[in-house]
């Protein structure tokens, strides 16, 4: 397998996020230069499709919506805005701008497509807003104020699967989707939010283990098992794996994956939820896998700059330049 | 925005960065008197609890002190690694004293909290700083140019950094360099700063602008650049912050003139060197970038001056400021709403004044017109530039296909402009080498059809007996005389048995030996159990009780007859032709052989009765088995045998069961085993399912017994499943494309795993085709797109998701909108709570016109409530549950008559509870009259990127129920699931189908004609349904004919079948059929050959 390096002109401004679309054929990046860029990376190529301008500050994150809604990308920025971009007839345009936050918007995450187009946004103003597309260009906004004091750093939706669906789902019973997401913030907490029957969002659970800002949370994709899993990482260098086995979803137990020496910025689950990629402040990316005995082991160091190649990761080779 | 406040006039110190939770210590200020002019003093510790939204800070401890303080710092000295509250609180007092407190003891409420105290200084100690490299070193400054360096480990005698500067002056600040541990700076109100080198023990440089107006109130080193520092001046005539670089010490590098009056304190953020706080007598708190001079942020403050300001070391967005109005406020520089603050003030007011009638005048106060300005300024903007700590420098995210997208920003992002461009790397992550290798092998086997040798290899490589058994059983499927071989596997080898019986009989005396030959066959089965050294149904004998009832009645007959010996009576009875009585008499006299012989003469009925009575009477251990053999009642054996004897039961079934009941019986036995608590027996159930060819149950059972979560154990399962499906397809001519829920789940899991390892092509190859299982259809679409290819293996290479531009896709109301969310505006997913499975496309022929007809229905609807797109819950709804156990009832529910498809005009109207939709619990997606075009009206499809997942509501009311019914259950032993799913994979472009080439048209007419003939002579509805379904599924064949994708061998074979149909020689047709199936590529023929066989078999049966 050939790795691939995409080199983009970012004018010395930092990149802050890079996300592939649903199919893994398009790459969206965002940067301190206020731009959002989209590349076609099929077959090892790297064609710049769009350079989206609209933010007035560094852009922190991008998120692709499920393709069933078209080609839609959300971006959030220090400029307090969330912009939703859409490809229409081959060109990308801004389709909606959400200005409901008073401070930097740090994280955006689309809900499972089963719920419709719903975007969760976490901001440094401590609030989390939920944008729901209601048709005809309208977005309904719900806001959770004071979700995390001094700021929410990350939001991540729970997969749209009722726990235990495979194991003990009485047939004929009305399936009950419960919309949930996790958020992490500067109050060192991870909070789990649940939509009540009246449509209001309520804090369901506080997960406490980190001793510093929670930088990222990632709810693992469902692989049909009854266990729910969340990974969290923090300024304190720790990465925790939280699991919940009971059907009520109330008992979460943390397991320390590792304590790093530096901030851990980002955690990302593989699609099959068996590998966790951890990105640390020392610019190192490590891959972790749960062993048979339930311990998390580092299976690889991905160290781009030095081109180290581990047994299991095929390193991207820098192209011509 | 303001986070917290405490009403204290005090100096403040944050707990060190290591400390968690965050504490703020306050010590009564010596310089400022609070409003009460109280001279008492205290040291307090507050906890910063950000999860509490109120403005109050929780006081953890108060220590009444005899000192008031000029300076308070909190050092991490001797702090344990866990960062428990500890360290040292160092206070500068009024009278030359430095006091060390133990904060953990203060928090614990101890009386003895002072670690040490020293009064060596002269005058108030205004300056203190802890060396960040050696936290036991503390510098202090006081009057008379006194600077001491204290070692906290040896507090008694301080050192000096060098000779005192002259003239003597007060030291207002000391600061350790942030990069070089032996460099210290001090400053005095006179405006001079001195830099000391402790190694040389002397001042190395003096910094002054010689303006005489520089009255240093603050001094701070650059967090990153060793040679830079800032000085703040409290002189109103020169209210500046000067940035100095010691390499150019003649004049300030930069002067920040942002304050209107003198600056009282500064603080440089350790987390971001571009953030310098300053507060001044202009009552402002500013955050500036000292490297550019730009003001980034002005804190919203009251009009009071602040005399002390501190960054929180642990939480870089938090700072505290102490003001002369007797308050310490904690702020965030990240902006946000200030509503909390206002609320507190309002609360205070109302608590002071009481409600509405504060003065007891009897008249409530008029409502206050709150000036609008306060309301509109609630929002506090954040810093103009994002602080360093919010800028994510690195990230790695997984994407589909096991790709990892990583980026990083140059680690040395420092100054040099020659920074390389940033890269985003896409790497392939492969973690399951063995899994991939095995998967690859399996694929090769499928390609080469080398099943037997594959099984053999597996048998040889098996680690466990069970594994070996499973593979042996699987292997047998591909061999001749599979039942016999199964028996052998169960330990019943015919030859061996014959020998054993010979031995047993030879022990009997001579005359009997003559019977040996004739008895052998009859007995062999009966003696299997003993031969195997086991008892069959030993426990069941107790049922014998019931039979005793026969005896009295038999005796009754006997009693009526006249006395005499039994022989005489029998004779009489026989003479009168009364066989029944004669037999009874014989039985009564225990003359079994006589009784049976007489019964044979007395006819079938009597024989059966007699057999019954015999069995009732006989109590041998093997009676039940013999009973079953004679009565052919295998169901009972299977249902009631001791499960320890499952092996024998299975053997019996293998030997005796008729083909049509064989699978059912195996299933039944498997189900019993599976439901048993014994895990060993549970696993054995797998063997039964293999015999039965029941893939779905095998999956279920296997999954239950094995840990299926790891890739390799999934591989274990998939290998078996794939082989078994292959076998079933070969031997039973079932439609193996039917995929049950569980199997679909496993297969998609498997494909997902392959995809996650980057083997997208392999994943596609293993993904079952022609299924309407939503997860599979979705995955297929995703895999194809990921590969950048159209979906292979489908006629005309169309994907199940329509990619065309759909002019009609935009219902009027939406068409005008240029705003994006046009998507949902189309009624693509308005399926109410019965959303369809994705990737489902209806049969193009069903009702091509319906599509357009429907389009305008429910235009412009997007439902927030209605989850569009594949609803995972569908399966839970039972629509596709394995029907195995409640077949009958489901059948009954099926409407018998075909109803034409009813357009789904407004699916939203159909709540989940719709009775009709529930009546069709297993209905898979059924062709519905919405063309996929209609349902996916993305206007901009040029790029073909849009996802056209789901069009079909399934189980929708109004669907033609008869479509869905056929074969839902399949034959016993066949994988259970929907057979209709083929329908949906027909490309929508069917509307413009090519004609079938003339030379092959005969095939279509022949087959259709045959089905018609069968239909007209078939009587039972089930057969009709089967035929109906067959007719539909033969469309696959016709499509292939249209596409001309069939190999010549198959074509000619089909023509041969057609010819034999013409001549009504169906057995010959079936033979040809078998030949085609066994010689052709499975995937090529799997869509229609099984159904063709069904038709031929039916035709043969019906004799049409």
mmCIF file of N, CA and C in Angstrom, chain A residues 21-26 40-44, chain B residues 399-403 755 758-761 764 778-791 803 945:
data_model
loop_
_atom_site.group_PDB
_atom_site.id
_atom_site.type_symbol
_atom_site.label_atom_id
_atom_site.label_comp_id
_atom_site.label_asym_id
_atom_site.label_seq_id
_atom_site.Cartn_x
_atom_site.Cartn_y
_atom_site.Cartn_z
ATOM 1 N N UNK A 21 -13.823 12.500 3.539
ATOM 2 C CA UNK A 21 -15.267 12.339 3.469
ATOM 3 C C UNK A 21 -15.627 10.862 3.690
ATOM 4 N N UNK A 22 -16.883 10.609 3.614
ATOM 5 C CA UNK A 22 -17.436 9.277 3.887
ATOM 6 C C UNK A 22 -16.758 8.168 3.092
ATOM 7 N N UNK A 23 -16.422 8.474 1.877
ATOM 8 C CA UNK A 23 -15.851 7.443 1.011
ATOM 9 C C UNK A 23 -14.337 7.407 1.036
ATOM 10 N N UNK A 24 -13.744 8.410 1.665
ATOM 11 C CA UNK A 24 -12.303 8.466 1.648
ATOM 12 C C UNK A 24 -11.754 8.946 0.319
ATOM 13 N N UNK A 25 -12.544 9.720 -0.406
ATOM 14 C CA UNK A 25 -12.063 10.182 -1.700
ATOM 15 C C UNK A 25 -11.802 11.683 -1.730
ATOM 16 N N UNK A 26 -12.310 12.381 -0.730
ATOM 17 C CA UNK A 26 -12.051 13.816 -0.677
ATOM 18 C C UNK A 26 -11.516 14.183 0.693
ATOM 19 N N UNK A 40 -9.447 16.538 -3.996
ATOM 20 C CA UNK A 40 -9.828 15.225 -4.486
ATOM 21 C C UNK A 40 -8.580 14.356 -4.380
ATOM 22 N N UNK A 41 -8.678 13.302 -3.606
ATOM 23 C CA UNK A 41 -7.477 12.474 -3.396
ATOM 24 C C UNK A 41 -7.664 11.068 -3.943
ATOM 25 N N UNK A 42 -8.575 10.926 -4.876
ATOM 26 C CA UNK A 42 -8.772 9.592 -5.428
ATOM 27 C C UNK A 42 -7.535 9.105 -6.163
ATOM 28 N N UNK A 43 -7.316 7.833 -6.062
ATOM 29 C CA UNK A 43 -6.230 7.181 -6.786
ATOM 30 C C UNK A 43 -4.895 7.863 -6.560
ATOM 31 N N UNK A 44 -4.699 8.311 -5.353
ATOM 32 C CA UNK A 44 -3.413 8.882 -5.038
ATOM 33 C C UNK A 44 -3.207 10.293 -5.552
ATOM 34 N N UNK B 399 -10.078 7.369 8.311
ATOM 35 C CA UNK B 399 -11.152 7.485 7.344
ATOM 36 C C UNK B 399 -11.406 6.104 6.768
ATOM 37 N N UNK B 400 -12.384 6.049 5.919
ATOM 38 C CA UNK B 400 -12.809 4.764 5.381
ATOM 39 C C UNK B 400 -11.665 4.058 4.666
ATOM 40 N N UNK B 401 -11.665 2.758 4.787
ATOM 41 C CA UNK B 401 -10.637 1.988 4.110
ATOM 42 C C UNK B 401 -9.341 1.897 4.895
ATOM 43 N N UNK B 402 -9.421 2.139 6.201
ATOM 44 C CA UNK B 402 -8.234 2.009 7.021
ATOM 45 C C UNK B 402 -7.188 3.051 6.734
ATOM 46 N N UNK B 403 -7.599 4.147 6.152
ATOM 47 C CA UNK B 403 -6.630 5.209 5.890
ATOM 48 C C UNK B 403 -6.556 6.124 7.090
ATOM 49 N N UNK B 755 -12.126 -3.869 4.636
ATOM 50 C CA UNK B 755 -12.003 -2.502 4.156
ATOM 51 C C UNK B 755 -11.105 -1.699 5.086
ATOM 52 N N UNK B 758 -7.736 -1.847 4.331
ATOM 53 C CA UNK B 758 -7.384 -1.335 3.022
ATOM 54 C C UNK B 758 -7.732 -2.261 1.875
ATOM 55 N N UNK B 759 -8.251 -3.447 2.184
ATOM 56 C CA UNK B 759 -8.558 -4.389 1.108
ATOM 57 C C UNK B 759 -9.974 -4.171 0.605
ATOM 58 N N UNK B 760 -10.140 -3.076 -0.049
ATOM 59 C CA UNK B 760 -11.486 -2.716 -0.457
ATOM 60 C C UNK B 760 -12.033 -3.665 -1.512
ATOM 61 N N UNK B 761 -11.173 -4.066 -2.419
ATOM 62 C CA UNK B 761 -11.632 -4.978 -3.466
ATOM 63 C C UNK B 761 -12.075 -6.301 -2.864
ATOM 64 N N UNK B 764 -15.371 -6.019 -1.197
ATOM 65 C CA UNK B 764 -16.463 -6.043 -2.176
ATOM 66 C C UNK B 764 -16.756 -7.463 -2.629
ATOM 67 N N UNK B 778 -25.464 -0.409 1.971
ATOM 68 C CA UNK B 778 -24.715 0.818 2.254
ATOM 69 C C UNK B 778 -23.224 0.608 2.091
ATOM 70 N N UNK B 779 -22.803 -0.508 2.655
ATOM 71 C CA UNK B 779 -21.376 -0.768 2.608
ATOM 72 C C UNK B 779 -20.914 -0.930 1.167
ATOM 73 N N UNK B 780 -21.752 -1.592 0.393
ATOM 74 C CA UNK B 780 -21.388 -1.805 -1.000
ATOM 75 C C UNK B 780 -21.211 -0.466 -1.708
ATOM 76 N N UNK B 781 -22.131 0.372 -1.476
ATOM 77 C CA UNK B 781 -22.048 1.692 -2.096
ATOM 78 C C UNK B 781 -20.776 2.405 -1.664
ATOM 79 N N UNK B 782 -20.516 2.294 -0.374
ATOM 80 C CA UNK B 782 -19.354 3.004 0.148
ATOM 81 C C UNK B 782 -18.059 2.435 -0.425
ATOM 82 N N UNK B 783 -18.022 1.118 -0.493
ATOM 83 C CA UNK B 783 -16.820 0.478 -1.018
ATOM 84 C C UNK B 783 -16.592 0.862 -2.472
ATOM 85 N N UNK B 784 -17.669 0.837 -3.211
ATOM 86 C CA UNK B 784 -17.536 1.140 -4.641
ATOM 87 C C UNK B 784 -17.049 2.561 -4.835
ATOM 88 N N UNK B 785 -17.661 3.458 -4.120
ATOM 89 C CA UNK B 785 -17.265 4.847 -4.274
ATOM 90 C C UNK B 785 -15.837 5.043 -3.797
ATOM 91 N N UNK B 786 -15.517 4.349 -2.727
ATOM 92 C CA UNK B 786 -14.171 4.501 -2.183
ATOM 93 C C UNK B 786 -13.150 4.046 -3.203
ATOM 94 N N UNK B 787 -13.561 3.045 -3.952
ATOM 95 C CA UNK B 787 -12.671 2.518 -4.969
ATOM 96 C C UNK B 787 -12.667 3.413 -6.185
ATOM 97 N N UNK B 788 -13.585 4.314 -6.175
ATOM 98 C CA UNK B 788 -13.705 5.208 -7.319
ATOM 99 C C UNK B 788 -14.232 4.490 -8.527
ATOM 100 N N UNK B 789 -15.034 3.465 -8.290
ATOM 101 C CA UNK B 789 -15.538 2.686 -9.410
ATOM 102 C C UNK B 789 -17.031 2.540 -9.289
ATOM 103 N N UNK B 790 -17.627 2.274 -10.393
ATOM 104 C CA UNK B 790 -19.040 1.915 -10.318
ATOM 105 C C UNK B 790 -19.140 0.540 -9.703
ATOM 106 N N UNK B 791 -20.286 0.203 -9.267
ATOM 107 C CA UNK B 791 -20.459 -1.089 -8.642
ATOM 108 C C UNK B 791 -20.308 -2.174 -9.682
ATOM 109 N N UNK B 803 -27.437 8.061 -9.908
ATOM 110 C CA UNK B 803 -26.590 9.233 -9.959
ATOM 111 C C UNK B 803 -27.061 10.239 -10.968
ATOM 112 N N UNK B 945 -21.308 12.438 -6.909
ATOM 113 C CA UNK B 945 -20.842 12.183 -5.558
ATOM 114 C C UNK B 945 -21.981 11.970 -4.601
#
